[in-house]
Short mmCIF file of C-alpha atoms (C1' of nucleotides) in Angstrom, two decimals:
data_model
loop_
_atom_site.label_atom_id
_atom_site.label_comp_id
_atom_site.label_asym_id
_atom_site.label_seq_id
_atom_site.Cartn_x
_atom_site.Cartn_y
_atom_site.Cartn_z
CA UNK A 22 108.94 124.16 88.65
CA UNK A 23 105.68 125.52 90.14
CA UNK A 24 102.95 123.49 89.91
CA UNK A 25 100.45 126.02 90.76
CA UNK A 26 100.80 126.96 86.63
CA UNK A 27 97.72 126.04 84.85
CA UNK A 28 100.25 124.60 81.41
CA UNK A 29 99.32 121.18 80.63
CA UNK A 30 101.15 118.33 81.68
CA UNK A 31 103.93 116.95 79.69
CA UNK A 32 103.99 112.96 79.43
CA UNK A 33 107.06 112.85 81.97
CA UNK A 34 105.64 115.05 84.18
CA UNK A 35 102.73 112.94 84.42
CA UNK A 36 104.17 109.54 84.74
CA UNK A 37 107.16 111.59 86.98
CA UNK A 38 104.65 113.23 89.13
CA UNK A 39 102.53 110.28 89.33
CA UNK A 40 105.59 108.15 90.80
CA UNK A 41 106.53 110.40 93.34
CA UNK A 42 103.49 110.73 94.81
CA UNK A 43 102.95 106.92 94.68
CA UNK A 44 106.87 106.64 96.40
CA UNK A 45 105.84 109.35 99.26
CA UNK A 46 102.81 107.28 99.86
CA UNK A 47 104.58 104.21 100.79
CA UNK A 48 107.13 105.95 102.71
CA UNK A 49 105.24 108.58 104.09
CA UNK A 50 102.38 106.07 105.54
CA UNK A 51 105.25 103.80 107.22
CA UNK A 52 107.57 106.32 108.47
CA UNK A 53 105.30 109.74 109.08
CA UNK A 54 106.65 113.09 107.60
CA UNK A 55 109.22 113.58 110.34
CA UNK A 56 110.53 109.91 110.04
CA UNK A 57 110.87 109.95 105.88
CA UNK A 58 113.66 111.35 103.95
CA UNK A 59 113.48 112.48 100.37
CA UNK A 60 116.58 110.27 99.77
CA UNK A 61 113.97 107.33 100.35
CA UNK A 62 111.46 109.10 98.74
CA UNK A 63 113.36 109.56 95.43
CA UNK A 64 115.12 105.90 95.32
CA UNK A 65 111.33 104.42 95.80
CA UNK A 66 110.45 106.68 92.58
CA UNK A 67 113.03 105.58 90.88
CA UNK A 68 114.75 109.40 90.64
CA UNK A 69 117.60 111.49 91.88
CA UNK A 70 116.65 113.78 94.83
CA UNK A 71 117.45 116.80 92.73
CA UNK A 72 114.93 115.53 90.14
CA UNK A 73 112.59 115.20 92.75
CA UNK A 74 113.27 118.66 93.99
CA UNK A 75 112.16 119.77 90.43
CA UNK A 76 108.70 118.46 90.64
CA UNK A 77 107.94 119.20 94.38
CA UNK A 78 109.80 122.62 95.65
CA UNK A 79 110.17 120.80 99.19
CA UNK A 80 109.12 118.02 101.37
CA UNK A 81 105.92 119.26 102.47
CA UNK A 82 104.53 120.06 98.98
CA UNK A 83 104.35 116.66 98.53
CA UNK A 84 103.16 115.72 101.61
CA UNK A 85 100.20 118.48 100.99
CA UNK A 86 99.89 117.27 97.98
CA UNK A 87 99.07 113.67 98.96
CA UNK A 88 96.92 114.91 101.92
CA UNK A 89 94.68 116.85 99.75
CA UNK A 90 94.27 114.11 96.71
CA UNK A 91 93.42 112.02 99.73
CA UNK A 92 90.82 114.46 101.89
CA UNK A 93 88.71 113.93 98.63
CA UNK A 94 88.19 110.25 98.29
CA UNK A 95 88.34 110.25 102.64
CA UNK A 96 85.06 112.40 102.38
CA UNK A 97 83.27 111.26 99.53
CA UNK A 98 81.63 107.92 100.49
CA UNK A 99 79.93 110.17 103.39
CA UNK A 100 78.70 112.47 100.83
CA UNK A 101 77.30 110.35 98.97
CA UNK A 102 75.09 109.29 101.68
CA UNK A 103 71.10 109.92 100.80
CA UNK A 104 68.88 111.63 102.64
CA UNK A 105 66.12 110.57 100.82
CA UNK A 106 67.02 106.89 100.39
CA UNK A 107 66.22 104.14 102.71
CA UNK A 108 67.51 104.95 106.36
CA UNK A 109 69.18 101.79 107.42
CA UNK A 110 70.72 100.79 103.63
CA UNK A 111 72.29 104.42 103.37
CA UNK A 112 73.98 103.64 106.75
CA UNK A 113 74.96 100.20 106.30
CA UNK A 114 76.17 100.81 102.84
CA UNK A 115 78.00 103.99 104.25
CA UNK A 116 79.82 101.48 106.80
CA UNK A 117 80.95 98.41 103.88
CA UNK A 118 82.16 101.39 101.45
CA UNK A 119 84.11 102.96 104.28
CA UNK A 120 86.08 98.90 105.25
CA UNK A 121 86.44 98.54 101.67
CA UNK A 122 88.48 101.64 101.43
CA UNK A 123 90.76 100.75 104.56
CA UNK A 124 90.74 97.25 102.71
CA UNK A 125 91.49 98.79 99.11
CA UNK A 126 94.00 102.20 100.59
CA UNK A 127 95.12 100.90 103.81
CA UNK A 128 97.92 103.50 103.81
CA UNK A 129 96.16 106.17 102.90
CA UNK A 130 94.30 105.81 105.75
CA UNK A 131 97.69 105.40 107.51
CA UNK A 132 98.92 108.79 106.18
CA UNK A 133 96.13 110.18 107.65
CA UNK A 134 95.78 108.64 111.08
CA UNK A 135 99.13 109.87 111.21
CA UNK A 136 98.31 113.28 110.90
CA UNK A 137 95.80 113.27 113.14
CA UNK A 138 97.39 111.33 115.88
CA UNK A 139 99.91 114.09 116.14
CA UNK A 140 97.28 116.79 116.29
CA UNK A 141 96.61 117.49 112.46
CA UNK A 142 98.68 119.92 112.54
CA UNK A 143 98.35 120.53 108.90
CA UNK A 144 94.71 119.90 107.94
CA UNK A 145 92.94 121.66 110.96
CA UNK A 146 91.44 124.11 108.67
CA UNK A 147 90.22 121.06 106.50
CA UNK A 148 88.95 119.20 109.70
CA UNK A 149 87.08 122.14 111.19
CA UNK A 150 85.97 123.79 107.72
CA UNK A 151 84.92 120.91 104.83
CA UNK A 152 84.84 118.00 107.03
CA UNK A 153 82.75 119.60 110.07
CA UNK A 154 79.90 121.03 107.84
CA UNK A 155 79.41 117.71 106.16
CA UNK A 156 79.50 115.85 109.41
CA UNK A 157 77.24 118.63 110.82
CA UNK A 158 74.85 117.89 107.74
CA UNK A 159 74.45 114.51 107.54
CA UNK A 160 73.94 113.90 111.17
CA UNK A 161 71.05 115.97 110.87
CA UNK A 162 69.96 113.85 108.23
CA UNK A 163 70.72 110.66 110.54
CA UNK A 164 68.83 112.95 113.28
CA UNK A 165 66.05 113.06 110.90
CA UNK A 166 65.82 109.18 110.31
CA UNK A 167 66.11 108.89 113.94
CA UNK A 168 62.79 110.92 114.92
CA UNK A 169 61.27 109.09 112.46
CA UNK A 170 61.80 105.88 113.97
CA UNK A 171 63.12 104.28 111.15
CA UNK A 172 66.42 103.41 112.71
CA UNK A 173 67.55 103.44 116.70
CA UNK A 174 67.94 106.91 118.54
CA UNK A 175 71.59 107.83 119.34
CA UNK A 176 73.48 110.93 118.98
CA UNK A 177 74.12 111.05 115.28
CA UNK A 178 78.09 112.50 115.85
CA UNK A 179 79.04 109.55 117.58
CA UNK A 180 77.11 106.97 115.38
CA UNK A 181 79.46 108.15 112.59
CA UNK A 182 82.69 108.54 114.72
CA UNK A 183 81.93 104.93 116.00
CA UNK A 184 81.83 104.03 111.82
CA UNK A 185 85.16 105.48 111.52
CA UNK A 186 86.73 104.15 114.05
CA UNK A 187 85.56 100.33 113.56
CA UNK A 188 86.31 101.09 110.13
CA UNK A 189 89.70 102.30 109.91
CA UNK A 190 90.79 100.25 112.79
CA UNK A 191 91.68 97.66 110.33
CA UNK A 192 93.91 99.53 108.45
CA UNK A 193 95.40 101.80 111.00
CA UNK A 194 96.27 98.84 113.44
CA UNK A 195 96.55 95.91 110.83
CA UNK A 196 100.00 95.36 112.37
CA UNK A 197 98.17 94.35 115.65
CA UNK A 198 95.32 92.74 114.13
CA UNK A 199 97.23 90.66 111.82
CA UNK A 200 99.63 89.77 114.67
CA UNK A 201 97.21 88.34 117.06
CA UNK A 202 94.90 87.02 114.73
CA UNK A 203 98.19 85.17 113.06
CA UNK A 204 96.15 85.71 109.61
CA UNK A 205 97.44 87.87 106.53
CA UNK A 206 94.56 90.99 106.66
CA UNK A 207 92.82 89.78 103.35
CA UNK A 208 90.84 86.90 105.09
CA UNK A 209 90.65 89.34 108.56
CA UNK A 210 88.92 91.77 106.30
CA UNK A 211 86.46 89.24 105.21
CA UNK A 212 85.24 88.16 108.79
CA UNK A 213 85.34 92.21 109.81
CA UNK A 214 83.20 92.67 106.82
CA UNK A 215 80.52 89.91 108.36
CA UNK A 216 80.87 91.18 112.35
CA UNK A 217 80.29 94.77 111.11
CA UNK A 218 76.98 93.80 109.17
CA UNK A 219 76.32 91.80 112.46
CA UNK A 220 76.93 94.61 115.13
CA UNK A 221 75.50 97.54 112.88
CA UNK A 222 72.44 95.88 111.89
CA UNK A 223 71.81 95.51 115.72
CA UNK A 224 73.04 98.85 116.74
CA UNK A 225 70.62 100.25 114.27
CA UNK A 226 67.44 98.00 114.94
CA UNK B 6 124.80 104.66 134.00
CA UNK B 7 123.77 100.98 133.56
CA UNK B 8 118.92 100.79 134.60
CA UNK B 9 120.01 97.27 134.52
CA UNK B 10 121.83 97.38 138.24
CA UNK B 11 120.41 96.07 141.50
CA UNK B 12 121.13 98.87 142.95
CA UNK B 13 118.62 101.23 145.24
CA UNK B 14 117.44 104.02 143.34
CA UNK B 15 118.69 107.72 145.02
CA UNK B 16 116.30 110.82 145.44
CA UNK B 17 117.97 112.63 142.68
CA UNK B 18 117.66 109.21 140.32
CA UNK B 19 113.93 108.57 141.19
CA UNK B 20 113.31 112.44 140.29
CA UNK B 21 115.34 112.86 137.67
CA UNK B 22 113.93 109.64 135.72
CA UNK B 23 110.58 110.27 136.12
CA UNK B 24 110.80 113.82 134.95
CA UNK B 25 112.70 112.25 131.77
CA UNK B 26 110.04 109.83 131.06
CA UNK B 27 106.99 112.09 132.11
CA UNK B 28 108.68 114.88 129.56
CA UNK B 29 109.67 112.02 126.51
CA UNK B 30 105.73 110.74 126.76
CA UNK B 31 104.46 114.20 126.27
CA UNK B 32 107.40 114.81 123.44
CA UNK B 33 106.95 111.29 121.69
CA UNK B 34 103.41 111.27 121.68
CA UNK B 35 102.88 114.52 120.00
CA UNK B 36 105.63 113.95 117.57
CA UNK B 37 106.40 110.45 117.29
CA UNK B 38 110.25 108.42 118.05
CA UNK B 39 111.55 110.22 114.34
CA UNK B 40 110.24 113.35 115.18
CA UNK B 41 110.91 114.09 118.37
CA UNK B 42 114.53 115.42 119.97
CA UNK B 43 116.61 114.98 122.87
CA UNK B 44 116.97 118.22 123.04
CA UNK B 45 113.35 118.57 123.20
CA UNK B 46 112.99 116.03 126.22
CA UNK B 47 115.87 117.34 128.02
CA UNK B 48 114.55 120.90 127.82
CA UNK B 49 110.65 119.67 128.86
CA UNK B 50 112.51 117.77 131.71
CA UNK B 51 114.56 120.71 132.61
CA UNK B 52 117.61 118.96 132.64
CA UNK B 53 120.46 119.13 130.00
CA UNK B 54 121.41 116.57 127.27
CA UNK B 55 124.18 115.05 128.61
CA UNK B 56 122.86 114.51 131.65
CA UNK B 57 119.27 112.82 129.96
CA UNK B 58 121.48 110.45 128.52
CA UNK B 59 123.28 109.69 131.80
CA UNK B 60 120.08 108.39 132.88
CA UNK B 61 119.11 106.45 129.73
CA UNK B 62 121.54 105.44 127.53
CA UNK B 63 120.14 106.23 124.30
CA UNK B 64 116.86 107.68 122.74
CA UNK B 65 115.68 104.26 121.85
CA UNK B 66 116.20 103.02 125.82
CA UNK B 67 114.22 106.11 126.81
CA UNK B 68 111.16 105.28 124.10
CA UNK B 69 111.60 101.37 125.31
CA UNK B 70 111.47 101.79 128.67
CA UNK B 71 108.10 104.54 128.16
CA UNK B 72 106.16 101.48 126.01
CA UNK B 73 107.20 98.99 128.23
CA UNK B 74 105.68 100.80 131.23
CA UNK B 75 102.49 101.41 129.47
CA UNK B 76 102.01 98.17 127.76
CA UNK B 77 101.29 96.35 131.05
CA UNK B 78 99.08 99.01 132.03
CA UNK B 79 97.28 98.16 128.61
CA UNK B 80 96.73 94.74 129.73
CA UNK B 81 95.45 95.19 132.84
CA UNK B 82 91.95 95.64 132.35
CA UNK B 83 91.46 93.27 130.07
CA UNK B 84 93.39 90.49 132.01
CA UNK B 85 90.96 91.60 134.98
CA UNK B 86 87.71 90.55 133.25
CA UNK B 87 86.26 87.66 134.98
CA UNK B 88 85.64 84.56 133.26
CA UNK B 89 82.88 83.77 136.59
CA UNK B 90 81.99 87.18 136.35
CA UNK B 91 78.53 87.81 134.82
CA UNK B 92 78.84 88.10 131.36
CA UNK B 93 77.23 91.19 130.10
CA UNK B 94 78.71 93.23 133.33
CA UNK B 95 82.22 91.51 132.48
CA UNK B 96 81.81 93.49 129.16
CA UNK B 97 80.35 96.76 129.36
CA UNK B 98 82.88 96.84 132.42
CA UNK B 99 86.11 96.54 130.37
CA UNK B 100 84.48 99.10 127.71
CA UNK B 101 84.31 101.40 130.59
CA UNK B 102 87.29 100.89 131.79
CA UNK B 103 88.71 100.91 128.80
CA UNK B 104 87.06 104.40 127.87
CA UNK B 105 88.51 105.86 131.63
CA UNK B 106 91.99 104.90 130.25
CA UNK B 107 91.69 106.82 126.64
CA UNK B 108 90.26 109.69 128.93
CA UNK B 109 92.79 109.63 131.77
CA UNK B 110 95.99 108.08 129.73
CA UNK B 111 95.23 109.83 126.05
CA UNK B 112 98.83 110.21 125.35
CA UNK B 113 99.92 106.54 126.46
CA UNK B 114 97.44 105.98 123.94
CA UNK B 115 98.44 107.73 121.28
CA UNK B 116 102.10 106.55 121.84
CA UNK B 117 100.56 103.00 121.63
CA UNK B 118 98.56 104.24 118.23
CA UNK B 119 102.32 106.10 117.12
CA UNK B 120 104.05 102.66 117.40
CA UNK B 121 100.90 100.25 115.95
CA UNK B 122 100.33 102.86 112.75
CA UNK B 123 104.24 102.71 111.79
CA UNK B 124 104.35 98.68 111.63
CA UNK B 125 104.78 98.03 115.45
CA UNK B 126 108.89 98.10 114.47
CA UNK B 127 109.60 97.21 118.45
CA UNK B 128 107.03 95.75 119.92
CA UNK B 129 106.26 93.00 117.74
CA UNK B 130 107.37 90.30 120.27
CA UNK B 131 105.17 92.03 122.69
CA UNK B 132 101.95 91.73 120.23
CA UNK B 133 102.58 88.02 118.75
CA UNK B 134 102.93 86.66 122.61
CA UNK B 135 101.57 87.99 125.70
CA UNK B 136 98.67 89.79 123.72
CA UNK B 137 98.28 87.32 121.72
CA UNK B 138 97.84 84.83 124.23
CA UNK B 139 96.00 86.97 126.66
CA UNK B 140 93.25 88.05 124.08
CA UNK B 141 93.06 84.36 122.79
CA UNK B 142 92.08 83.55 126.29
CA UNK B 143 89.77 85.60 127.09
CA UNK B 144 88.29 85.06 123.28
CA UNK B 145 87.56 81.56 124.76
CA UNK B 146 85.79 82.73 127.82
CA UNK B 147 83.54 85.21 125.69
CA UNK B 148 83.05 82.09 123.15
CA UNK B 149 81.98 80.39 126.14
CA UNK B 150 79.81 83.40 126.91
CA UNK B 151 77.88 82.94 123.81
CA UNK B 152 77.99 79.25 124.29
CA UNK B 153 75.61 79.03 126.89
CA UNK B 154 73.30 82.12 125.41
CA UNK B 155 74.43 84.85 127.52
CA UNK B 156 75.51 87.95 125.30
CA UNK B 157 74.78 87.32 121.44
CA UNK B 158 77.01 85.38 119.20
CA UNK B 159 79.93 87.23 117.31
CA UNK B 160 83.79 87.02 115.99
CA UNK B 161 84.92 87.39 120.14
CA UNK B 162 88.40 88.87 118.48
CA UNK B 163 86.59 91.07 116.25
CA UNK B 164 84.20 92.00 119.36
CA UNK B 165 87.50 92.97 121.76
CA UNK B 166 89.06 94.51 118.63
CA UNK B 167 85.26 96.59 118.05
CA UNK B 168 85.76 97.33 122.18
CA UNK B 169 89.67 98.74 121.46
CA UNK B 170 88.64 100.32 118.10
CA UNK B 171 85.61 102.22 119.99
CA UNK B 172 87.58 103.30 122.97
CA UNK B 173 90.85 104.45 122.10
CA UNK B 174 89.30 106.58 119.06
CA UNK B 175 88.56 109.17 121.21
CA UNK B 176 91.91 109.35 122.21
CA UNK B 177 93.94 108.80 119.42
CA UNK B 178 91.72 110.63 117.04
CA UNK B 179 90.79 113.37 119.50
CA UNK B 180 92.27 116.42 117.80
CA UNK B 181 89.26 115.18 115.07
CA UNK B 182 86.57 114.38 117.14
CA UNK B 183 87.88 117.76 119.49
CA UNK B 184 87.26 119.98 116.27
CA UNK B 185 84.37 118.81 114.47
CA UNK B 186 82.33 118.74 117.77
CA UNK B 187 83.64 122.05 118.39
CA UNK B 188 83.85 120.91 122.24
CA UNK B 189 86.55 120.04 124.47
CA UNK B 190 87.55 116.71 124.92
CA UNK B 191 85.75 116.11 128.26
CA UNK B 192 82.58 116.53 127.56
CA UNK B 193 83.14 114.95 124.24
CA UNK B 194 84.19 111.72 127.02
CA UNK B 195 80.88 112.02 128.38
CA UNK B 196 78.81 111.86 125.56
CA UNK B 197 81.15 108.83 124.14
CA UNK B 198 80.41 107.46 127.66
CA UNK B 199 76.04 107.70 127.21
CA UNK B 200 76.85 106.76 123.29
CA UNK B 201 79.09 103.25 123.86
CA UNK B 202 76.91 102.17 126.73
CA UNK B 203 74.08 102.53 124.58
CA UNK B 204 75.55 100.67 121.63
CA UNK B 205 76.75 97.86 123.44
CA UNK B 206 73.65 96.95 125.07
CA UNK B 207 72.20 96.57 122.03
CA UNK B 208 75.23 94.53 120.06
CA UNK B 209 75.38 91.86 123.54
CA UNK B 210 71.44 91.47 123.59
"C1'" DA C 12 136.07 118.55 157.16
"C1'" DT C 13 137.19 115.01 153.96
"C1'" DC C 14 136.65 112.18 150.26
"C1'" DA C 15 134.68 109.09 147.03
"C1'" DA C 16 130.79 108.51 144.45
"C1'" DT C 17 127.17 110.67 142.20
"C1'" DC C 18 125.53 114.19 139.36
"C1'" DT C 19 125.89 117.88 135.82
"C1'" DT C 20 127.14 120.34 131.68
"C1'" DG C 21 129.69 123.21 127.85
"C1'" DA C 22 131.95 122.16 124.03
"C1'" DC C 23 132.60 118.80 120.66
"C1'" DT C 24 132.03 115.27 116.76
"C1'" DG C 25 130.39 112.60 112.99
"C1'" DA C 26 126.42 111.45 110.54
"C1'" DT C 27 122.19 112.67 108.41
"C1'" DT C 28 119.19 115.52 105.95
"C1'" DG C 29 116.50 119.28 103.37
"C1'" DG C 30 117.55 122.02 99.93
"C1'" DT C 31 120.68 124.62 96.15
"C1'" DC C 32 123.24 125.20 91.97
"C1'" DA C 33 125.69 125.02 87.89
"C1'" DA C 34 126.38 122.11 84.35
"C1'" DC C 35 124.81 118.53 81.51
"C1'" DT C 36 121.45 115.63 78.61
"C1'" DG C 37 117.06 114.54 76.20
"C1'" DT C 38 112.95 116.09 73.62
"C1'" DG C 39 110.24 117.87 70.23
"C1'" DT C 40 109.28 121.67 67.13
"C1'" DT C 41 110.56 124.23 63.13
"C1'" DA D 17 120.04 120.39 61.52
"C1'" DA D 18 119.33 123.68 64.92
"C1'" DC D 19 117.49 125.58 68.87
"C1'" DA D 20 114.82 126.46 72.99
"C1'" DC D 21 113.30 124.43 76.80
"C1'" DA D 22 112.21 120.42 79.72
"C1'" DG D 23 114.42 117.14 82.40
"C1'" DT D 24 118.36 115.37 85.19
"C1'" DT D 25 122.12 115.02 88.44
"C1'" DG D 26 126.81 115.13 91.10
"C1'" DA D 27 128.70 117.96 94.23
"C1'" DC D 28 127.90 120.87 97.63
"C1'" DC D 29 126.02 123.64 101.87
"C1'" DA D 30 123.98 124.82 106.28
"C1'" DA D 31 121.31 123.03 109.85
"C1'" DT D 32 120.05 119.54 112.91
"C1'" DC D 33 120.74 115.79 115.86
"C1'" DA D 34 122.32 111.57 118.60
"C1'" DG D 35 125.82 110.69 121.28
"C1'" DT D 36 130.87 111.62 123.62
"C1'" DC D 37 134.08 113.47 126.82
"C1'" DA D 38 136.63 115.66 130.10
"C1'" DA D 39 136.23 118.68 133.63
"C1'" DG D 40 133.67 120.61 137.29
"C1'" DA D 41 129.83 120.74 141.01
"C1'" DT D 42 127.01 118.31 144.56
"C1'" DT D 43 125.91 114.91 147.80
"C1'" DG D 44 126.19 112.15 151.73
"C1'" DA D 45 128.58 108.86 154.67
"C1'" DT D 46 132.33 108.91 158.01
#
DNA sequence: ATCAATCTTGACTGATTGGTCAACTGTGTT
DNA sequence: AACACAGTTGACCAATCAGTCAAGATTGAT
């Protein structure tokens, strides 16, 4: 089956499709692509591997396929951001919708830290074509705020790498977090949600 | 050969096994424990198979004794901080410290970030006791920090997770960071440097 | 020089895994 | 009912990989 064919979707297909991809997810966000088999794959969607096979011509369709239905959502909360709205609400919101999506997709975020902890070998084109110019743009627009004196001057780049990291901390290391803190991550997410209001709304003062 | 003898190390042991675990950090890090081969760290060692596993009796033993090494480097610094120390300096030293260790260390870090991502599968026991513990501890002495008014008051775990989160971003993420700032990763370190110094004055005010 | 212990490796093995294929079954359209 | 096509799978294959083994090479103490 190619699934570069423009034919609607048949209802198996669809609910088929749909299961895979939510299978690889779990499997591929625990394990990482060289560390998951399709045997696993296929028994967590509930299908032979053949079957699976049939839907995705190999292994790494459907790990490109997940990356790029992810790279979407990753990249829109950070588009969204306003340059004409109020400086120090665009950032603050930009920071609670980014913890609510390592609180709501936690392995999403996984699948992706995994990529890029190994080098991204597979999305460098995405991080250094899509993702750069929007970074690029809005830190001008944070550059802009900042000569204006509505929020703190710091270089812009790092202000957003620092959201990203405090961010998806939570989700990437919630094994560590949720260790030491002896809590399940629900109510940890709650009290990260309050200390990153705290530390932001200083930072940017 | 049983690593659990008494016996004195030879030249050609001491050599030998740091060449195997200097070549399976720079294999395991990049790839992670699935991914990576004993062929692979053999070859990067420039020694054959069989003899790599006449050193270390498995690939597990190999990974074990590489995480083991670098987990009590990870402590170190943050172990060192001074509860008599002045407060503030206490602080911004461990970021900075921590920081030198992303920049000099980036693949013990990313090992680390490897093992944390997938579920910390082997080093649970590590995280749920002597981390634990130690960052309990010195939770208490920044508690007692903010106690007496000296650095602002915060969630101290959340504020040593913010300090981890900050830091070992620019290691474990640097492939990102590497090509949306279209730099290499030193002076990216510097900047990082100017840019966490910066923030942190402003969240311990 | 000898000899025992250490060190080294080519050639294997058994298990796992990504992917194929031919044959079979289910679906929906006429 | 009949038929074309979508969907499904057991059995298989070739490649890869962790780990074994027996035989040979090196080392160093005497």
């Amino acid at each position: 089956m190619q699934r570069s064919s423009e034919k609607p979707l048949t209802r198996i297909q669809k609910q088929n499709i749909s299961a895979i991809l939510e299978a690889a997810l779990e499997v591929f966000s625990v394990n990482g692509f060289r560390g998951s088999t399709l045997d696993q794959i296929a028994c967590a969607a509930g299908i032979s591997k053949p079957n699976l096979l049939y839907y995705f011509n190999s292994k790494q369709a459907i790990h490109v396929a997940l990356l790029s239905e992810l790279l979407d959502a990753w990249l829109y909360p950070l588009r969204d951001m306003n340059p004409n709205g109020d400086a120090k609400d665009e950032l603050m919101n930009y920071v609670r919708r980014k913890l609510d999506l390592s609180r709501n997709f936690p392995r999403e975020s996984r699948l992706f830290a995994n990529e890029i902890v190994q080098g991204a070998p597979r999305i460098d084109t995405f991080l250094k074509g899509d993702l750069k110019n929007l970074v690029d743009e809005k830190a001008k627009v944070i550059s802009g705020w900042m000569d204006k004196g509505l929020i703190a001057r710091f270089d812009p780049h790092h202000l957003i790498f620092s959201i990203w990291a405090l961010t998806q901390h939570y989700a990437d290391f919630e094994a560590q977090t949720s260790l030491i803190m002896g809590k399940d991550s629900d109510k940890i997410y709650d009290d990260a949600s309050i200390f990153l209001e705290a530390i932001f709304e200083k930072i940017l003062a």
